[in-house]
Amino acid sequence: MRQDIDYRNVFKDAEAYDTLTRSKHVRLIYELERQVLQKLFEQIRSTQKSVMDFACGTGRWTRVLERHCKETLGVDVSAQMVAAAREKCSKAEFIVTDITSDNVDSRLCHRKFDVVTAFRFYKNAEEPLRRTVTEAIPKYLKNDGLFIFDLHLNTFSFMGMLACIIRSLRLYRPLGLTNLTVRTISLHTIRELFKNSPLEIIDYYGMGLLPGRSNFTILPAKPLYKLESFFTRRKVLRNISYNIIVVAGKTKCQ
Ligand SMILES: C[S@@+](CC[C@H](N)C(=O)[O-])C[C@H]1O[C@@H](n2cnc3c(N)ncnc32)[C@H](O)[C@@H]1O
């Protein structure tokens, strides 16, 4: 039987995570996502809005969000990750809690936000955790609020398909990779998760058409960003991009 990881308890080493996010391809995707978010935030007049950065980790996005939003809360189950996030942020508030538990921190349980974000979460989370988080998020989202999250290894991208081949041939061990590295996710999975939820996909954007991973990119950073940014802005081939940002809203009021 496949032994799945418990994604709630993986993150103890904030420095190792920050090192990973400084790699070339992760930075490229981050910059492309930032461009999309900037536009979205202008459209919704985010300076008047509140945001909860769920699974905030070391605050990679919380520090961006606090510059764009009136009120920013970072939430994560890992005290080590939140400690690193606090150092990067000047305005944001933080709560260490598991939003899927029966004992959610009392400072959070009755709050609702205009925007909830979840970056680099869904792809790696095991199926039951994906489900319980999807059940919990609407409780914290206003009826006209937006849930914005990303899928950071789309099954139907070039790298996603390569990961699927490596996984099905069980080549990840000989290649020095983990089960988690070759886990992929698609919009189809999200649509399935949303079936029993008040959430629905409103729009989505793609980032990263050319192959790349960690510190491997096939072009230098500047020309690569220019090219990829063209595709992202025009939503060209977004279904086969490495990363997808999903913008979701509530269909039924809760
Ligand atoms: C890969 S990190 C993402 C960090 C950050 N969002 C980013 O994009 O850099 C995933 C985070 O999810 C957190 N996490 C996992 N399960 C959680 C849960 N049930 N409630 C709150 N945080 C959770 C982990 O502790 C970890 O910090």
mmCIF file of C-alpha atoms and ligand atoms in Angstrom:
data_model
loop_
_atom_site.group_PDB
_atom_site.id
_atom_site.type_symbol
_atom_site.label_atom_id
_atom_site.label_comp_id
_atom_site.label_asym_id
_atom_site.label_seq_id
_atom_site.Cartn_x
_atom_site.Cartn_y
_atom_site.Cartn_z
ATOM 1 C CA MET A 1 0.000 0.000 0.000
ATOM 2 C CA ARG A 2 1.250 3.511 -0.823
ATOM 3 C CA GLN A 3 2.445 5.343 2.291
ATOM 4 C CA ASP A 4 1.318 8.971 1.898
ATOM 5 C CA ILE A 5 3.056 11.859 3.633
ATOM 6 C CA ASP A 6 1.296 13.970 6.231
ATOM 7 C CA TYR A 7 1.659 17.377 4.586
ATOM 8 C CA ARG A 8 0.702 19.191 7.801
ATOM 9 C CA ASN A 9 3.930 17.997 9.411
ATOM 10 C CA VAL A 10 6.473 18.281 6.603
ATOM 11 C CA PHE A 11 7.516 21.877 7.166
ATOM 12 C CA LYS A 12 9.976 22.310 10.026
ATOM 13 C CA ASP A 13 12.971 23.784 8.184
ATOM 14 C CA ALA A 14 12.110 27.322 7.052
ATOM 15 C CA GLU A 15 15.614 28.012 5.720
ATOM 16 C CA ALA A 16 15.542 24.925 3.450
ATOM 17 C CA TYR A 17 12.158 26.039 2.095
ATOM 18 C CA ASP A 18 13.410 29.560 1.391
ATOM 19 C CA THR A 19 16.426 28.112 -0.441
ATOM 20 C CA LEU A 20 14.084 26.071 -2.637
ATOM 21 C CA THR A 21 11.987 29.125 -3.491
ATOM 22 C CA ARG A 22 15.095 31.072 -4.529
ATOM 23 C CA SER A 23 15.793 28.595 -7.363
ATOM 24 C CA LYS A 24 15.559 29.972 -10.922
ATOM 25 C CA HIS A 25 12.389 28.290 -12.108
ATOM 26 C CA VAL A 26 10.457 28.874 -8.875
ATOM 27 C CA ARG A 27 11.447 32.579 -9.099
ATOM 28 C CA LEU A 28 10.261 32.746 -12.706
ATOM 29 C CA ILE A 29 6.841 31.334 -11.796
ATOM 30 C CA TYR A 30 6.651 33.673 -8.782
ATOM 31 C CA GLU A 31 7.326 36.748 -10.945
ATOM 32 C CA LEU A 32 4.717 35.646 -13.509
ATOM 33 C CA GLU A 33 2.194 35.054 -10.732
ATOM 34 C CA ARG A 34 2.952 38.455 -9.249
ATOM 35 C CA GLN A 35 2.142 40.110 -12.534
ATOM 36 C CA VAL A 36 -1.259 38.387 -12.662
ATOM 37 C CA LEU A 37 -2.028 39.145 -9.008
ATOM 38 C CA GLN A 38 -1.106 42.804 -9.381
ATOM 39 C CA LYS A 39 -3.726 43.172 -12.145
ATOM 40 C CA LEU A 40 -6.337 41.234 -10.177
ATOM 41 C CA PHE A 41 -5.739 43.324 -7.072
ATOM 42 C CA GLU A 42 -6.113 46.541 -9.056
ATOM 43 C CA GLN A 43 -9.445 45.261 -10.436
ATOM 44 C CA ILE A 44 -10.865 44.440 -6.998
ATOM 45 C CA ARG A 45 -9.398 47.574 -5.318
ATOM 46 C CA SER A 46 -7.503 45.405 -2.870
ATOM 47 C CA THR A 47 -6.308 48.328 -0.749
ATOM 48 C CA GLN A 48 -9.819 48.294 0.747
ATOM 49 C CA LYS A 49 -9.869 44.513 1.243
ATOM 50 C CA SER A 50 -8.893 41.906 3.809
ATOM 51 C CA VAL A 51 -6.914 38.796 2.895
ATOM 52 C CA MET A 52 -6.081 35.534 4.627
ATOM 53 C CA ASP A 53 -2.941 33.870 3.264
ATOM 54 C CA PHE A 54 -3.707 30.255 4.120
ATOM 55 C CA ALA A 55 -0.604 27.977 4.355
ATOM 56 C CA CYS A 56 1.479 31.161 4.366
ATOM 57 C CA GLY A 57 4.707 29.249 5.047
ATOM 58 C CA THR A 58 7.693 31.587 5.322
ATOM 59 C CA GLY A 59 5.661 34.580 4.113
ATOM 60 C CA ARG A 60 6.791 34.562 0.460
ATOM 61 C CA TRP A 61 3.335 35.851 -0.537
ATOM 62 C CA THR A 62 2.212 37.378 2.776
ATOM 63 C CA ARG A 63 4.744 40.173 2.372
ATOM 64 C CA VAL A 64 3.390 40.924 -1.119
ATOM 65 C CA LEU A 65 -0.208 40.765 0.075
ATOM 66 C CA GLU A 66 0.367 43.148 2.977
ATOM 67 C CA ARG A 67 1.505 45.792 0.476
ATOM 68 C CA HIS A 68 -1.669 45.366 -1.610
ATOM 69 C CA CYS A 69 -4.359 44.853 1.029
ATOM 70 C CA LYS A 70 -5.811 46.755 3.950
ATOM 71 C CA GLU A 71 -5.677 43.811 6.359
ATOM 72 C CA THR A 72 -3.481 40.718 5.960
ATOM 73 C CA LEU A 73 -3.506 37.558 8.042
ATOM 74 C CA GLY A 74 -1.033 34.718 7.538
ATOM 75 C CA VAL A 75 -2.194 31.290 8.754
ATOM 76 C CA ASP A 76 -0.057 28.172 8.931
ATOM 77 C CA VAL A 77 0.125 25.044 11.063
ATOM 78 C CA SER A 78 3.934 25.229 11.329
ATOM 79 C CA ALA A 79 5.301 27.538 14.048
ATOM 80 C CA GLN A 80 8.781 27.398 12.449
ATOM 81 C CA MET A 81 7.467 28.630 9.080
ATOM 82 C CA VAL A 82 5.402 31.389 10.713
ATOM 83 C CA ALA A 83 8.433 32.574 12.731
ATOM 84 C CA ALA A 84 10.324 33.080 9.438
ATOM 85 C CA ALA A 85 7.293 34.819 7.897
ATOM 86 C CA ARG A 86 7.022 37.302 10.770
ATOM 87 C CA GLU A 87 10.567 38.471 10.074
ATOM 88 C CA LYS A 88 9.719 39.334 6.459
ATOM 89 C CA CYS A 89 6.497 41.209 7.139
ATOM 90 C CA SER A 90 5.845 44.535 8.803
ATOM 91 C CA LYS A 91 2.029 44.825 8.882
ATOM 92 C CA ALA A 92 0.602 41.317 8.650
ATOM 93 C CA GLU A 93 -0.832 39.450 11.606
ATOM 94 C CA PHE A 94 -0.104 35.718 11.977
ATOM 95 C CA ILE A 95 -1.892 32.779 13.567
ATOM 96 C CA VAL A 96 -0.433 29.293 13.955
ATOM 97 C CA THR A 97 -3.362 26.922 13.545
ATOM 98 C CA ASP A 98 -4.696 24.058 11.456
ATOM 99 C CA ILE A 99 -7.821 25.309 9.688
ATOM 100 C CA THR A 100 -9.061 21.734 9.227
ATOM 101 C CA SER A 101 -9.041 20.870 12.932
ATOM 102 C CA ASP A 102 -11.961 21.013 15.376
ATOM 103 C CA ASN A 103 -9.974 23.437 17.524
ATOM 104 C CA VAL A 104 -9.192 26.269 15.133
ATOM 105 C CA ASP A 105 -7.610 29.197 16.992
ATOM 106 C CA SER A 106 -10.380 31.326 18.517
ATOM 107 C CA ARG A 107 -8.876 34.493 16.963
ATOM 108 C CA LEU A 108 -9.702 33.048 13.541
ATOM 109 C CA CYS A 109 -12.870 30.990 13.817
ATOM 110 C CA HIS A 110 -15.441 33.763 13.289
ATOM 111 C CA ARG A 111 -13.576 35.909 10.798
ATOM 112 C CA LYS A 112 -14.399 36.282 7.100
ATOM 113 C CA PHE A 113 -12.149 37.719 4.395
ATOM 114 C CA ASP A 114 -12.576 39.344 0.990
ATOM 115 C CA VAL A 115 -9.779 37.191 -0.381
ATOM 116 C CA VAL A 116 -8.275 33.875 0.728
ATOM 117 C CA THR A 117 -5.054 32.709 -0.930
ATOM 118 C CA ALA A 118 -3.268 29.333 -0.913
ATOM 119 C CA PHE A 119 0.047 29.145 -2.765
ATOM 120 C CA ARG A 120 2.091 25.977 -3.331
ATOM 121 C CA PHE A 121 -0.390 24.007 -1.261
ATOM 122 C CA TYR A 122 -2.850 21.924 -3.311
ATOM 123 C CA LYS A 123 -0.353 20.051 -5.473
ATOM 124 C CA ASN A 124 1.563 18.477 -2.608
ATOM 125 C CA ALA A 125 -1.245 18.034 -0.088
ATOM 126 C CA GLU A 126 -2.541 14.457 0.193
ATOM 127 C CA GLU A 127 -6.096 13.847 -1.046
ATOM 128 C CA PRO A 128 -7.883 13.879 2.358
ATOM 129 C CA LEU A 129 -6.116 17.150 3.276
ATOM 130 C CA ARG A 130 -7.044 18.733 -0.068
ATOM 131 C CA ARG A 131 -10.648 17.783 0.677
ATOM 132 C CA THR A 132 -10.795 19.052 4.255
ATOM 133 C CA VAL A 133 -9.093 22.339 3.314
ATOM 134 C CA THR A 134 -11.590 22.822 0.464
ATOM 135 C CA GLU A 135 -14.398 22.265 2.987
ATOM 136 C CA ALA A 136 -12.887 24.743 5.469
ATOM 137 C CA ILE A 137 -11.970 27.651 3.150
ATOM 138 C CA PRO A 138 -15.569 28.826 2.407
ATOM 139 C CA LYS A 139 -16.123 29.411 6.151
ATOM 140 C CA TYR A 140 -13.516 32.157 6.027
ATOM 141 C CA LEU A 141 -14.564 33.673 2.717
ATOM 142 C CA LYS A 142 -17.186 36.428 2.377
ATOM 143 C CA ASN A 143 -20.051 35.572 0.002
ATOM 144 C CA ASP A 144 -18.632 37.844 -2.693
ATOM 145 C CA GLY A 145 -15.031 36.947 -1.836
ATOM 146 C CA LEU A 146 -12.348 35.341 -3.990
ATOM 147 C CA PHE A 147 -10.319 32.232 -3.321
ATOM 148 C CA ILE A 148 -7.038 32.502 -5.240
ATOM 149 C CA PHE A 149 -4.628 29.567 -5.314
ATOM 150 C CA ASP A 150 -2.074 27.893 -7.546
ATOM 151 C CA LEU A 151 -1.338 24.409 -8.891
ATOM 152 C CA HIS A 152 2.414 24.244 -9.170
ATOM 153 C CA LEU A 153 2.889 21.144 -11.317
ATOM 154 C CA ASN A 154 0.035 20.875 -13.774
ATOM 155 C CA THR A 155 -0.406 17.262 -14.963
ATOM 156 C CA PHE A 156 -0.892 18.404 -18.565
ATOM 157 C CA SER A 157 2.241 20.555 -18.786
ATOM 158 C CA PHE A 158 5.434 19.216 -20.355
ATOM 159 C CA MET A 159 7.057 18.782 -16.915
ATOM 160 C CA GLY A 160 3.828 17.353 -15.472
ATOM 161 C CA MET A 161 3.687 14.647 -18.124
ATOM 162 C CA LEU A 162 7.345 13.854 -17.574
ATOM 163 C CA ALA A 163 6.621 13.529 -13.835
ATOM 164 C CA CYS A 164 3.717 11.160 -14.590
ATOM 165 C CA ILE A 165 5.996 8.959 -16.724
ATOM 166 C CA ILE A 166 8.681 8.911 -14.009
ATOM 167 C CA ARG A 167 6.045 8.036 -11.400
ATOM 168 C CA SER A 168 4.379 5.292 -13.401
ATOM 169 C CA LEU A 169 7.737 3.663 -14.265
ATOM 170 C CA ARG A 170 8.783 4.062 -10.600
ATOM 171 C CA LEU A 171 11.917 5.837 -11.708
ATOM 172 C CA TYR A 172 11.831 8.529 -9.034
ATOM 173 C CA ARG A 173 13.971 6.597 -6.538
ATOM 174 C CA PRO A 174 16.792 5.786 -9.012
ATOM 175 C CA LEU A 175 16.643 9.450 -10.110
ATOM 176 C CA GLY A 176 16.993 10.645 -6.501
ATOM 177 C CA LEU A 177 13.488 12.197 -6.480
ATOM 178 C CA THR A 178 10.698 11.775 -3.951
ATOM 179 C CA ASN A 179 7.135 10.674 -4.399
ATOM 180 C CA LEU A 180 6.138 14.280 -3.654
ATOM 181 C CA THR A 181 8.357 15.787 -6.353
ATOM 182 C CA VAL A 182 6.573 13.839 -9.071
ATOM 183 C CA ARG A 183 3.056 14.414 -7.725
ATOM 184 C CA THR A 184 1.015 16.501 -10.165
ATOM 185 C CA ILE A 185 -2.394 18.155 -10.102
ATOM 186 C CA SER A 186 -4.828 19.410 -12.724
ATOM 187 C CA LEU A 187 -7.851 21.667 -13.048
ATOM 188 C CA HIS A 188 -9.909 18.503 -13.353
ATOM 189 C CA THR A 189 -8.884 17.522 -9.781
ATOM 190 C CA ILE A 190 -9.981 20.953 -8.561
ATOM 191 C CA ARG A 191 -13.335 20.697 -10.353
ATOM 192 C CA GLU A 192 -13.866 17.307 -8.676
ATOM 193 C CA LEU A 193 -12.947 18.780 -5.254
ATOM 194 C CA PHE A 194 -15.348 21.673 -5.806
ATOM 195 C CA LYS A 195 -18.271 19.382 -6.719
ATOM 196 C CA ASN A 196 -19.509 19.169 -3.124
ATOM 197 C CA SER A 197 -18.485 22.686 -2.189
ATOM 198 C CA PRO A 198 -19.907 26.182 -2.635
ATOM 199 C CA LEU A 199 -16.773 27.089 -4.620
ATOM 200 C CA GLU A 200 -16.597 27.424 -8.394
ATOM 201 C CA ILE A 201 -13.793 28.374 -10.758
ATOM 202 C CA ILE A 202 -14.257 31.883 -12.184
ATOM 203 C CA ASP A 203 -11.027 32.202 -14.174
ATOM 204 C CA TYR A 204 -7.508 30.825 -14.415
ATOM 205 C CA TYR A 205 -4.086 31.853 -15.741
ATOM 206 C CA GLY A 206 -1.090 29.808 -16.858
ATOM 207 C CA MET A 207 2.604 30.336 -16.141
ATOM 208 C CA GLY A 208 5.565 28.499 -17.631
ATOM 209 C CA LEU A 209 5.170 26.906 -21.054
ATOM 210 C CA LEU A 210 8.821 26.090 -21.649
ATOM 211 C CA PRO A 211 10.350 23.173 -19.708
ATOM 212 C CA GLY A 212 12.043 24.075 -16.427
ATOM 213 C CA ARG A 213 12.370 22.986 -12.817
ATOM 214 C CA SER A 214 14.373 24.146 -9.762
ATOM 215 C CA ASN A 215 17.587 25.701 -11.136
ATOM 216 C CA PHE A 216 17.083 24.368 -14.657
ATOM 217 C CA THR A 217 15.679 26.781 -17.262
ATOM 218 C CA ILE A 218 16.307 26.641 -20.985
ATOM 219 C CA LEU A 219 16.871 30.403 -21.421
ATOM 220 C CA PRO A 220 18.498 33.113 -19.283
ATOM 221 C CA ALA A 221 16.152 34.776 -16.784
ATOM 222 C CA LYS A 222 15.399 38.045 -18.637
ATOM 223 C CA PRO A 223 14.453 36.761 -22.122
ATOM 224 C CA LEU A 224 12.645 33.826 -20.539
ATOM 225 C CA TYR A 225 10.533 36.122 -18.373
ATOM 226 C CA LYS A 226 9.694 38.316 -21.399
ATOM 227 C CA LEU A 227 8.591 35.341 -23.474
ATOM 228 C CA GLU A 228 6.660 33.579 -20.719
ATOM 229 C CA SER A 229 5.050 36.815 -19.610
ATOM 230 C CA PHE A 230 3.672 37.292 -23.147
ATOM 231 C CA PHE A 231 1.988 33.859 -22.947
ATOM 232 C CA THR A 232 0.687 34.447 -19.416
ATOM 233 C CA ARG A 233 -0.851 37.841 -20.217
ATOM 234 C CA ARG A 234 -2.591 36.536 -23.334
ATOM 235 C CA LYS A 235 -3.640 33.274 -21.649
ATOM 236 C CA VAL A 236 -1.982 31.363 -24.505
ATOM 237 C CA LEU A 237 -2.019 27.567 -23.927
ATOM 238 C CA ARG A 238 -2.805 28.131 -20.251
ATOM 239 C CA ASN A 239 -4.152 24.564 -19.911
ATOM 240 C CA ILE A 240 -0.697 23.135 -20.557
ATOM 241 C CA SER A 241 1.307 25.589 -18.428
ATOM 242 C CA TYR A 242 3.569 24.339 -15.647
ATOM 243 C CA ASN A 243 1.696 26.416 -13.064
ATOM 244 C CA ILE A 244 -1.929 27.548 -12.972
ATOM 245 C CA ILE A 245 -3.435 30.298 -10.821
ATOM 246 C CA VAL A 246 -7.096 29.656 -10.159
ATOM 247 C CA VAL A 247 -9.548 32.375 -9.171
ATOM 248 C CA ALA A 248 -12.630 30.922 -7.513
ATOM 249 C CA GLY A 249 -15.757 32.375 -5.929
ATOM 250 C CA LYS A 250 -18.740 31.159 -3.955
ATOM 251 C CA THR A 251 -21.808 29.996 -5.836
ATOM 252 C CA LYS A 252 -24.053 29.236 -2.888
ATOM 253 C CA CYS A 253 -24.152 31.445 0.179
ATOM 254 C CA GLN A 254 -23.145 29.879 3.496
HETATM 255 C C1 LIG B 1 4.844 24.589 0.428
HETATM 256 S S1 LIG B 1 4.389 25.509 1.816
HETATM 257 C C2 LIG B 1 3.741 26.937 0.992
HETATM 258 C C3 LIG B 1 4.159 28.231 1.624
HETATM 259 C C4 LIG B 1 3.753 29.489 0.913
HETATM 260 N N1 LIG B 1 2.316 29.557 0.677
HETATM 261 C C5 LIG B 1 4.506 29.686 -0.376
HETATM 262 O O1 LIG B 1 3.892 29.700 -1.452
HETATM 263 O O2 LIG B 1 5.730 29.802 -0.329
HETATM 264 C C6 LIG B 1 2.919 24.716 2.399
HETATM 265 C C7 LIG B 1 2.514 25.164 3.801
HETATM 266 O O3 LIG B 1 1.246 24.591 4.119
HETATM 267 C C8 LIG B 1 1.204 24.453 5.537
HETATM 268 N N2 LIG B 1 0.059 23.591 5.892
HETATM 269 C C9 LIG B 1 -0.144 22.307 5.542
HETATM 270 N N3 LIG B 1 -1.318 21.867 6.041
HETATM 271 C C10 LIG B 1 -1.876 22.911 6.714
HETATM 272 C C11 LIG B 1 -3.093 23.082 7.451
HETATM 273 N N4 LIG B 1 -3.961 22.073 7.586
HETATM 274 N N5 LIG B 1 -3.365 24.287 8.020
HETATM 275 C C12 LIG B 1 -2.479 25.311 7.907
HETATM 276 N N6 LIG B 1 -1.306 25.200 7.210
HETATM 277 C C13 LIG B 1 -1.006 24.022 6.623
HETATM 278 C C14 LIG B 1 2.575 23.884 5.844
HETATM 279 O O4 LIG B 1 2.936 24.021 7.214
HETATM 280 C C15 LIG B 1 3.467 24.718 4.897
HETATM 281 O O5 LIG B 1 4.038 25.823 5.540
#
